[in-house]
Amino acid sequence: MDFGWSSSRYNHSNVDAENEEIEDRQSTTSSESEPADGKGLASLSVPELRTRLKAIGLRTVGNKNGLVERLLHPERETPAQIKNGIAHCCLTADYILRAGLNWVNIGEKRQKVKETTSITRFKAFYGVEPRTMKDAYDSFIDLCSEDDTSLKDFMMLVEWLKKYDTESCMLSRWGLDEKHIGKKVKKVGKKMQLASKKIIVLNLGDFDAKEMIILSVDCVNYPTTEFRLDPGTEWYDHKSHGPGLKYEYAVCVHHVSASLYDLQSSYHATATDILFPLIIMEAILCLDQGPFPAGKYNDMSVFLGMEKKKQPKAEWNRDALYWNLPKGKKVIADSIYSGCPEKVMIKREGHPEWVTEYLDRIQNRQETYHERLANFNILSSKFRHGKSSEEKMQLHRMAVDCVAFLVHHDLKYHPLMDV
């Protein structure tokens, strides 16, 4: 299945014509092996500096010192160029690491530590490492054509998803007032939600015809604040003993490759220096449905599309996963799905030991994926946004899609186990 990895503009197995044209236009003195430091660039002539700037879509006006500075830090160019994707390919994971820490008030002095320490601090604020952030931003720009979202706004949204601080706490880090922070995270979040829906898809036609077990399925409840305009027991989550929303996740069983990536590429490398995998990693999450009131539906009801007890089968929701599984295909789930043996395989007494172990590994992998999502505080803590019940559910769904988008890209560097 094609979930978007193959569309990466930096995949060396499919270098696009634009990058080749850029390389052809570069001066013969601009070797890839030449370090892009101030001393090396200062030795170039002004026409050579302008040729390099033109090749990567940056401005060529100014004196020599300004041209050198622009080549050393292309990411500092005018927001319009970065926003429109003209120069976002110049961004490196190393710059994202440094800039991301600066934006959360960890300055240059505090960054004079081991790179692993800086990355740990970065992940504490953003939930993913700089390489993942770079890939996610590149994908976001590619999927949102002619988008005007800057890297800073993108990372402010990610920090909001990870920390889920109030806007009043965020203003000291991002230099905006509460009103503008709230507007920006929602605006960028809705764009990321649309991008997420383009890469997390269930295409049943791509599974092997001989493959019987294709997915593992489970539901997760996320806590929220009270639905004050629509109170009722239907929101009650028995796990958190409070209001909550339920989501159903379907994860591919066999359509995921083990880590075949060369992860030794430096954080200081440019896009053209990074080695890509021999086999492209496929997204394993292919379906997320919700939100549903946590107390109104159990996991089986969501799977079947049954909205109330003893509802005639003819009235079940045909958008549910049960109705979209082809004949002869099954999913793996826990014992609550035992009433649907024609579509679901669960652990049962009498299974050989190897079958039980196989099913355990699949379910454990699904739980690990849920933990990756819950690593973002916006999902693990009580969701407080939204005035009405409908708005709260819409914004929570946006948050779930955004987190799934980030975890999707993080699986490139931290894949789940094979089964």
Tab-separated table of C-alpha atoms in Angstrom:
chain	number	residue	atom	x	y	z
A	1	MET	CA	0.000	0.000	0.000
A	2	ASP	CA	1.131	3.541	-0.727
A	3	PHE	CA	0.710	5.645	2.367
A	4	GLY	CA	2.845	8.570	1.329
A	5	TRP	CA	6.448	7.514	2.031
A	6	SER	CA	7.167	7.011	-1.628
A	7	SER	CA	6.096	10.577	-2.362
A	8	SER	CA	8.949	12.029	-0.325
A	9	ARG	CA	10.867	14.512	-2.441
A	10	TYR	CA	14.115	13.315	-0.889
A	11	ASN	CA	13.810	9.624	-1.737
A	12	HIS	CA	17.045	8.706	-3.515
A	13	SER	CA	15.349	5.853	-5.331
A	14	ASN	CA	13.214	8.392	-7.165
A	15	VAL	CA	15.065	11.692	-7.368
A	16	ASP	CA	12.765	14.229	-8.944
A	17	ALA	CA	13.686	16.267	-11.976
A	18	GLU	CA	13.674	19.492	-10.033
A	19	ASN	CA	16.519	18.399	-7.742
A	20	GLU	CA	18.544	17.171	-10.718
A	21	GLU	CA	18.033	20.493	-12.470
A	22	ILE	CA	19.186	22.356	-9.359
A	23	GLU	CA	22.358	20.280	-9.202
A	24	ASP	CA	23.048	20.952	-12.896
A	25	ARG	CA	22.710	24.698	-12.391
A	26	GLN	CA	25.143	24.806	-9.515
A	27	SER	CA	28.641	26.070	-10.102
A	28	THR	CA	31.407	23.570	-10.623
A	29	THR	CA	33.028	24.955	-7.481
A	30	SER	CA	30.014	24.004	-5.338
A	31	SER	CA	30.877	20.411	-4.562
A	32	GLU	CA	28.585	18.438	-2.240
A	33	SER	CA	31.594	17.364	-0.257
A	34	GLU	CA	32.604	20.985	0.429
A	35	PRO	CA	31.615	22.020	3.964
A	36	ALA	CA	29.071	24.825	4.018
A	37	ASP	CA	30.934	26.850	6.674
A	38	GLY	CA	31.591	30.570	6.735
A	39	LYS	CA	35.245	30.221	5.813
A	40	GLY	CA	34.545	28.073	2.763
A	41	LEU	CA	31.751	30.303	1.486
A	42	ALA	CA	33.696	33.492	2.075
A	43	SER	CA	36.308	32.287	-0.410
A	44	LEU	CA	33.716	32.235	-3.204
A	45	SER	CA	33.055	35.178	-5.451
A	46	VAL	CA	29.799	37.136	-5.380
A	47	PRO	CA	28.560	35.613	-8.701
A	48	GLU	CA	29.237	32.112	-7.325
A	49	LEU	CA	27.349	32.903	-4.130
A	50	ARG	CA	24.420	34.266	-6.144
A	51	THR	CA	24.415	31.148	-8.325
A	52	ARG	CA	24.074	28.992	-5.226
A	53	LEU	CA	21.304	31.145	-3.800
A	54	LYS	CA	19.400	31.130	-7.085
A	55	ALA	CA	19.671	27.344	-7.291
A	56	ILE	CA	17.805	26.897	-4.006
A	57	GLY	CA	15.221	29.600	-4.660
A	58	LEU	CA	16.528	32.321	-2.344
A	59	ARG	CA	17.083	36.030	-2.919
A	60	THR	CA	20.329	36.996	-4.654
A	61	VAL	CA	20.479	40.703	-3.782
A	62	GLY	CA	22.810	42.156	-1.166
A	63	ASN	CA	26.492	42.431	-0.364
A	64	LYS	CA	28.858	39.494	-0.021
A	65	ASN	CA	28.495	39.167	3.752
A	66	GLY	CA	24.720	39.090	3.415
A	67	LEU	CA	24.884	36.416	0.697
A	68	VAL	CA	27.188	34.258	2.822
A	69	GLU	CA	24.863	34.611	5.825
A	70	ARG	CA	21.872	33.664	3.680
A	71	LEU	CA	23.623	30.493	2.475
A	72	LEU	CA	24.670	29.548	5.994
A	73	HIS	CA	21.152	30.037	7.349
A	74	PRO	CA	18.642	29.661	4.481
A	75	GLU	CA	15.953	28.818	7.009
A	76	ARG	CA	16.071	32.406	8.268
A	77	GLU	CA	14.876	33.745	4.937
A	78	THR	CA	11.649	35.659	4.579
A	79	PRO	CA	8.643	33.803	5.984
A	80	ALA	CA	6.888	33.892	2.606
A	81	GLN	CA	9.605	31.792	0.998
A	82	ILE	CA	9.678	29.251	3.805
A	83	LYS	CA	5.877	29.237	4.033
A	84	ASN	CA	5.323	28.574	0.364
A	85	GLY	CA	7.751	25.673	0.280
A	86	ILE	CA	10.262	27.397	-1.988
A	87	ALA	CA	13.087	27.053	0.483
A	88	HIS	CA	11.752	24.590	3.054
A	89	CYS	CA	13.875	21.872	1.465
A	90	CYS	CA	16.889	23.772	2.812
A	91	LEU	CA	15.857	23.017	6.379
A	92	THR	CA	17.903	20.401	8.200
A	93	ALA	CA	17.157	18.347	11.282
A	94	ASP	CA	20.061	20.100	12.984
A	95	TYR	CA	18.507	23.518	12.421
A	96	ILE	CA	15.103	22.268	13.606
A	97	LEU	CA	16.779	20.940	16.751
A	98	ARG	CA	18.447	24.277	17.512
A	99	ALA	CA	15.521	26.480	16.522
A	100	GLY	CA	13.002	24.267	18.319
A	101	LEU	CA	14.946	24.496	21.568
A	102	ASN	CA	15.347	28.265	21.198
A	103	TRP	CA	11.595	28.666	20.741
A	104	VAL	CA	10.942	26.922	24.067
A	105	ASN	CA	13.514	29.117	25.827
A	106	ILE	CA	16.440	26.683	25.814
A	107	GLY	CA	19.044	29.060	24.428
A	108	GLU	CA	22.404	28.571	22.772
A	109	LYS	CA	24.240	28.333	26.110
A	110	ARG	CA	22.031	25.495	27.288
A	111	GLN	CA	22.521	23.749	23.966
A	112	LYS	CA	26.268	23.317	24.476
A	113	VAL	CA	25.759	19.720	25.588
A	114	LYS	CA	25.832	16.295	23.982
A	115	GLU	CA	23.571	16.005	20.964
A	116	THR	CA	21.636	13.171	22.614
A	117	THR	CA	20.869	15.468	25.555
A	118	SER	CA	19.553	18.174	23.241
A	119	ILE	CA	17.403	15.628	21.424
A	120	THR	CA	15.987	14.376	24.733
A	121	ARG	CA	15.062	17.938	25.663
A	122	PHE	CA	13.559	18.483	22.208
A	123	LYS	CA	11.373	15.379	22.550
A	124	ALA	CA	10.215	16.510	25.989
A	125	PHE	CA	8.578	19.534	24.344
A	126	TYR	CA	7.595	18.151	20.942
A	127	GLY	CA	7.114	14.407	21.453
A	128	VAL	CA	9.168	13.444	18.380
A	129	GLU	CA	12.800	13.875	17.420
A	130	PRO	CA	14.065	16.526	14.957
A	131	ARG	CA	14.362	14.067	12.048
A	132	THR	CA	10.713	13.152	12.467
A	133	MET	CA	9.767	16.818	12.723
A	134	LYS	CA	11.576	17.564	9.477
A	135	ASP	CA	9.887	14.691	7.640
A	136	ALA	CA	6.486	15.660	9.032
A	137	TYR	CA	6.920	19.294	7.990
A	138	ASP	CA	8.115	18.317	4.506
A	139	SER	CA	5.132	15.996	4.126
A	140	PHE	CA	2.787	18.669	5.475
A	141	ILE	CA	4.016	21.185	2.868
A	142	ASP	CA	3.815	18.597	0.083
A	143	LEU	CA	0.271	17.523	0.982
A	144	CYS	CA	-0.998	21.072	1.575
A	145	SER	CA	-0.183	22.627	-1.781
A	146	GLU	CA	0.607	26.341	-1.724
A	147	ASP	CA	0.308	26.393	2.037
A	148	ASP	CA	1.298	29.477	4.050
A	149	THR	CA	2.246	27.733	7.301
A	150	SER	CA	5.681	28.619	8.659
A	151	LEU	CA	7.907	26.131	10.444
A	152	LYS	CA	7.449	28.041	13.689
A	153	ASP	CA	3.644	27.841	13.522
A	154	PHE	CA	3.890	24.147	12.651
A	155	MET	CA	6.120	23.432	15.644
A	156	MET	CA	3.944	25.540	17.937
A	157	LEU	CA	1.060	23.220	17.086
A	158	VAL	CA	3.221	20.143	17.776
A	159	GLU	CA	4.299	21.578	21.127
A	160	TRP	CA	0.641	22.239	21.970
A	161	LEU	CA	-0.218	18.626	21.139
A	162	LYS	CA	2.640	17.269	23.237
A	163	LYS	CA	2.467	19.517	26.312
A	164	TYR	CA	-1.170	20.663	26.102
A	165	ASP	CA	-0.398	23.709	28.211
A	166	THR	CA	-2.848	26.558	28.439
A	167	GLU	CA	-2.376	29.419	26.007
A	168	SER	CA	-1.303	31.613	28.936
A	169	CYS	CA	1.625	29.265	29.617
A	170	MET	CA	2.586	29.155	25.946
A	171	LEU	CA	2.761	32.916	25.384
A	172	SER	CA	6.144	33.275	27.118
A	173	ARG	CA	7.635	30.691	24.749
A	174	TRP	CA	6.112	31.741	21.449
A	175	GLY	CA	5.826	35.512	21.828
A	176	LEU	CA	2.117	35.687	20.999
A	177	ASP	CA	-0.900	36.476	23.132
A	178	GLU	CA	-3.427	33.824	24.122
A	179	LYS	CA	-5.942	34.751	21.440
A	180	HIS	CA	-3.470	34.455	18.567
A	181	ILE	CA	-2.005	31.184	19.878
A	182	GLY	CA	-5.465	29.638	20.068
A	183	LYS	CA	-6.317	30.736	16.538
A	184	LYS	CA	-3.031	29.555	15.056
A	185	VAL	CA	-3.018	26.068	16.576
A	186	LYS	CA	-6.563	25.459	15.392
A	187	LYS	CA	-5.858	26.814	11.914
A	188	VAL	CA	-2.703	24.756	11.418
A	189	GLY	CA	-4.277	21.776	13.177
A	190	LYS	CA	-7.122	21.633	10.677
A	191	LYS	CA	-4.607	21.647	7.827
A	192	MET	CA	-2.624	18.846	9.447
A	193	GLN	CA	-5.863	16.912	9.902
A	194	LEU	CA	-6.518	17.089	6.156
A	195	ALA	CA	-2.939	15.951	5.453
A	196	SER	CA	-3.387	13.052	7.892
A	197	LYS	CA	-6.487	11.836	6.084
A	198	LYS	CA	-4.473	11.601	2.861
A	199	ILE	CA	-1.889	9.197	4.279
A	200	ILE	CA	-3.882	7.163	6.806
A	201	VAL	CA	-6.265	5.255	4.572
A	202	LEU	CA	-7.671	1.758	4.368
A	203	ASN	CA	-7.393	0.382	0.848
A	204	LEU	CA	-8.604	-3.188	1.109
A	205	GLY	CA	-7.771	-3.839	-2.528
A	206	ASP	CA	-4.046	-3.682	-1.744
A	207	PHE	CA	-4.035	-6.746	0.521
A	208	ASP	CA	-2.897	-10.085	-0.849
A	209	ALA	CA	-5.792	-12.206	-2.052
A	210	LYS	CA	-4.461	-15.187	-0.064
A	211	GLU	CA	-4.065	-13.187	3.124
A	212	MET	CA	-6.871	-13.984	5.561
A	213	ILE	CA	-5.897	-11.994	8.689
A	214	ILE	CA	-5.283	-8.418	7.592
A	215	LEU	CA	-5.869	-6.122	10.580
A	216	SER	CA	-5.802	-5.907	14.344
A	217	VAL	CA	-8.613	-3.840	15.850
A	218	ASP	CA	-9.164	-2.227	19.225
A	219	CYS	CA	-10.826	0.824	20.742
A	220	VAL	CA	-9.336	3.473	22.999
A	221	ASN	CA	-11.101	5.886	25.342
A	222	TYR	CA	-9.684	9.375	25.880
A	223	PRO	CA	-10.706	11.547	28.865
A	224	THR	CA	-12.372	14.932	28.410
A	225	THR	CA	-13.903	17.617	30.581
A	226	GLU	CA	-17.646	17.596	31.206
A	227	PHE	CA	-20.075	18.050	28.331
A	228	ARG	CA	-21.964	20.711	30.275
A	229	LEU	CA	-24.403	21.639	27.514
A	230	ASP	CA	-25.307	17.995	26.925
A	231	PRO	CA	-24.860	16.080	30.206
A	232	GLY	CA	-25.667	12.398	30.360
A	233	THR	CA	-24.387	8.913	31.148
A	234	GLU	CA	-23.584	8.307	27.479
A	235	TRP	CA	-20.284	10.179	27.938
A	236	TYR	CA	-19.178	8.180	30.981
A	237	ASP	CA	-15.889	6.326	30.561
A	238	HIS	CA	-15.603	3.429	33.000
A	239	LYS	CA	-11.802	3.461	32.697
A	240	SER	CA	-11.188	7.075	33.714
A	241	HIS	CA	-14.418	7.327	35.781
A	242	GLY	CA	-15.388	10.495	33.972
A	243	PRO	CA	-16.490	11.783	30.572
A	244	GLY	CA	-14.605	10.508	27.546
A	245	LEU	CA	-14.598	9.795	23.835
A	246	LYS	CA	-13.985	6.467	22.106
A	247	TYR	CA	-11.985	5.782	18.929
A	248	GLU	CA	-11.478	2.619	16.922
A	249	TYR	CA	-8.022	1.892	15.466
A	250	ALA	CA	-7.241	-0.704	12.812
A	251	VAL	CA	-3.580	-1.618	12.322
A	252	CYS	CA	-2.120	-3.628	9.436
A	253	VAL	CA	-0.802	-7.004	10.549
A	254	HIS	CA	1.777	-7.875	7.890
A	255	HIS	CA	2.154	-4.709	5.825
A	256	VAL	CA	5.015	-3.269	7.848
A	257	SER	CA	8.725	-3.825	7.356
A	258	ALA	CA	11.320	-3.976	10.077
A	259	SER	CA	13.805	-1.152	10.418
A	260	LEU	CA	15.778	-1.200	7.182
A	261	TYR	CA	16.853	2.407	7.473
A	262	ASP	CA	20.370	3.709	7.697
A	263	LEU	CA	19.968	5.784	10.832
A	264	GLN	CA	23.621	6.753	10.980
A	265	SER	CA	23.099	9.904	8.938
A	266	SER	CA	24.198	12.948	10.898
A	267	TYR	CA	21.833	15.592	12.175
A	268	HIS	CA	24.100	18.009	10.351
A	269	ALA	CA	23.493	16.347	6.976
A	270	THR	CA	21.440	17.969	4.285
A	271	ALA	CA	18.583	16.245	2.525
A	272	THR	CA	20.846	15.051	-0.257
A	273	ASP	CA	23.247	13.451	2.231
A	274	ILE	CA	20.715	11.169	3.911
A	275	LEU	CA	20.579	7.505	2.939
A	276	PHE	CA	17.084	6.159	2.467
A	277	PRO	CA	15.809	2.609	3.004
A	278	LEU	CA	15.976	-0.252	0.588
A	279	ILE	CA	12.331	-0.974	1.355
A	280	ILE	CA	9.906	1.859	2.027
A	281	MET	CA	8.222	1.794	5.427
A	282	GLU	CA	4.455	1.602	5.167
A	283	ALA	CA	2.142	3.242	7.652
A	284	ILE	CA	0.631	0.557	9.810
A	285	LEU	CA	-2.348	2.571	11.008
A	286	CYS	CA	-4.851	2.432	8.190
A	287	LEU	CA	-8.126	3.319	9.889
A	288	ASP	CA	-9.227	5.441	12.832
A	289	GLN	CA	-12.909	6.024	13.461
A	290	GLY	CA	-14.603	8.257	15.981
A	291	PRO	CA	-15.247	10.016	18.174
A	292	PHE	CA	-18.047	8.120	19.865
A	293	PRO	CA	-19.484	8.791	23.331
A	294	ALA	CA	-17.488	6.464	25.588
A	295	GLY	CA	-20.490	5.262	27.579
A	296	LYS	CA	-22.912	4.816	24.708
A	297	TYR	CA	-20.990	2.269	22.647
A	298	ASN	CA	-18.779	-0.638	23.593
A	299	ASP	CA	-15.967	-1.805	21.313
A	300	MET	CA	-18.120	-4.422	19.613
A	301	SER	CA	-20.899	-1.916	18.876
A	302	VAL	CA	-18.438	0.397	17.131
A	303	PHE	CA	-17.074	-2.474	15.058
A	304	LEU	CA	-20.543	-3.591	13.989
A	305	GLY	CA	-22.047	-0.125	13.587
A	306	MET	CA	-24.766	-0.972	16.094
A	307	GLU	CA	-26.038	2.239	17.685
A	308	LYS	CA	-28.264	0.679	20.351
A	309	LYS	CA	-28.890	-2.689	21.949
A	310	LYS	CA	-31.086	-5.180	20.116
A	311	GLN	CA	-31.061	-2.979	17.032
A	312	PRO	CA	-32.054	-4.916	13.888
A	313	LYS	CA	-29.081	-5.782	11.721
A	314	ALA	CA	-30.654	-3.997	8.767
A	315	GLU	CA	-30.325	-0.712	10.671
A	316	TRP	CA	-26.627	-1.040	11.553
A	317	ASN	CA	-24.315	1.659	10.251
A	318	ARG	CA	-22.838	0.464	6.963
A	319	ASP	CA	-19.757	2.662	7.417
A	320	ALA	CA	-18.542	0.421	10.242
A	321	LEU	CA	-15.493	-1.780	9.665
A	322	TYR	CA	-17.577	-4.958	9.904
A	323	TRP	CA	-19.405	-4.111	6.691
A	324	ASN	CA	-16.277	-3.123	4.803
A	325	LEU	CA	-14.225	-6.268	5.340
A	326	PRO	CA	-14.205	-8.404	2.194
A	327	LYS	CA	-15.509	-11.927	2.378
A	328	GLY	CA	-12.894	-14.300	3.763
A	329	LYS	CA	-10.897	-11.536	5.513
A	330	LYS	CA	-10.645	-11.333	9.288
A	331	VAL	CA	-9.293	-9.046	11.982
A	332	ILE	CA	-7.631	-9.915	15.280
A	333	ALA	CA	-9.124	-8.474	18.454
A	334	ASP	CA	-9.660	-9.193	22.145
A	335	SER	CA	-12.392	-11.266	23.762
A	336	ILE	CA	-15.072	-8.549	23.697
A	337	TYR	CA	-15.390	-9.230	19.956
A	338	SER	CA	-16.090	-12.946	20.493
A	339	GLY	CA	-19.652	-12.654	19.223
A	340	CYS	CA	-18.505	-12.133	15.640
A	341	PRO	CA	-16.469	-15.245	14.687
A	342	GLU	CA	-17.096	-14.803	10.948
A	343	LYS	CA	-15.074	-11.558	10.925
A	344	VAL	CA	-12.918	-11.665	14.070
A	345	MET	CA	-10.256	-14.052	15.359
A	346	ILE	CA	-9.596	-14.077	19.115
A	347	LYS	CA	-7.574	-16.249	21.484
A	348	ARG	CA	-9.479	-19.368	22.463
A	349	GLU	CA	-8.819	-22.435	24.548
A	350	GLY	CA	-7.322	-25.226	22.503
A	351	HIS	CA	-5.210	-22.995	20.275
A	352	PRO	CA	-1.647	-24.260	19.760
A	353	GLU	CA	0.980	-22.395	21.739
A	354	TRP	CA	2.443	-20.772	18.635
A	355	VAL	CA	-0.973	-19.412	17.620
A	356	THR	CA	-1.524	-17.917	21.068
A	357	GLU	CA	1.920	-16.333	21.004
A	358	TYR	CA	1.291	-14.946	17.516
A	359	LEU	CA	-2.011	-13.370	18.573
A	360	ASP	CA	-0.398	-11.969	21.725
A	361	ARG	CA	2.329	-10.255	19.717
A	362	ILE	CA	-0.199	-8.678	17.365
A	363	GLN	CA	-2.289	-7.353	20.255
A	364	ASN	CA	0.791	-6.137	22.117
A	365	ARG	CA	1.899	-4.243	19.047
A	366	GLN	CA	-1.506	-2.598	18.835
A	367	GLU	CA	-1.248	-1.533	22.479
A	368	THR	CA	2.224	-0.147	21.819
A	369	TYR	CA	0.789	1.981	19.042
A	370	HIS	CA	-1.882	3.271	21.421
A	371	GLU	CA	0.877	4.215	23.872
A	372	ARG	CA	2.673	6.153	21.138
A	373	LEU	CA	-0.481	8.213	20.655
A	374	ALA	CA	-1.054	8.675	24.386
A	375	ASN	CA	2.500	10.006	24.703
A	376	PHE	CA	0.982	13.329	23.627
A	377	ASN	CA	-0.649	14.987	26.608
A	378	ILE	CA	-3.548	16.304	24.558
A	379	LEU	CA	-4.853	12.722	24.384
A	380	SER	CA	-3.771	11.401	27.787
A	381	SER	CA	-5.063	14.373	29.806
A	382	LYS	CA	-8.592	15.756	29.939
A	383	PHE	CA	-9.409	17.535	26.695
A	384	ARG	CA	-10.831	20.956	27.595
A	385	HIS	CA	-11.436	22.744	24.274
A	386	GLY	CA	-14.799	23.268	22.596
A	387	LYS	CA	-17.803	25.178	23.869
A	388	SER	CA	-20.537	22.870	22.604
A	389	SER	CA	-20.507	19.074	22.551
A	390	GLU	CA	-20.247	19.079	18.769
A	391	GLU	CA	-17.321	21.518	18.732
A	392	LYS	CA	-15.515	19.569	21.464
A	393	MET	CA	-15.824	16.357	19.446
A	394	GLN	CA	-14.644	18.069	16.253
A	395	LEU	CA	-11.582	19.574	17.931
A	396	HIS	CA	-10.747	16.317	19.678
A	397	ARG	CA	-10.934	14.478	16.374
A	398	MET	CA	-8.587	17.101	14.931
A	399	ALA	CA	-6.127	16.436	17.764
A	400	VAL	CA	-6.282	12.665	17.211
A	401	ASP	CA	-5.632	13.050	13.482
A	402	CYS	CA	-2.712	15.414	14.089
A	403	VAL	CA	-1.075	13.073	16.597
A	404	ALA	CA	-1.581	10.119	14.232
A	405	PHE	CA	0.113	12.168	11.481
A	406	LEU	CA	3.188	12.741	13.668
A	407	VAL	CA	3.377	9.132	14.884
A	408	HIS	CA	3.045	7.980	11.272
A	409	HIS	CA	6.294	9.775	10.416
A	410	ASP	CA	7.986	8.742	13.659
A	411	LEU	CA	7.577	5.066	12.705
A	412	LYS	CA	10.240	5.613	10.059
A	413	TYR	CA	12.860	5.915	12.787
A	414	HIS	CA	11.151	3.985	15.589
A	415	PRO	CA	9.107	1.194	13.956
A	416	LEU	CA	6.908	-1.182	15.891
A	417	MET	CA	7.919	-4.797	16.154
A	418	ASP	CA	7.217	-7.290	13.385
A	419	VAL	CA	4.972	-10.262	14.125
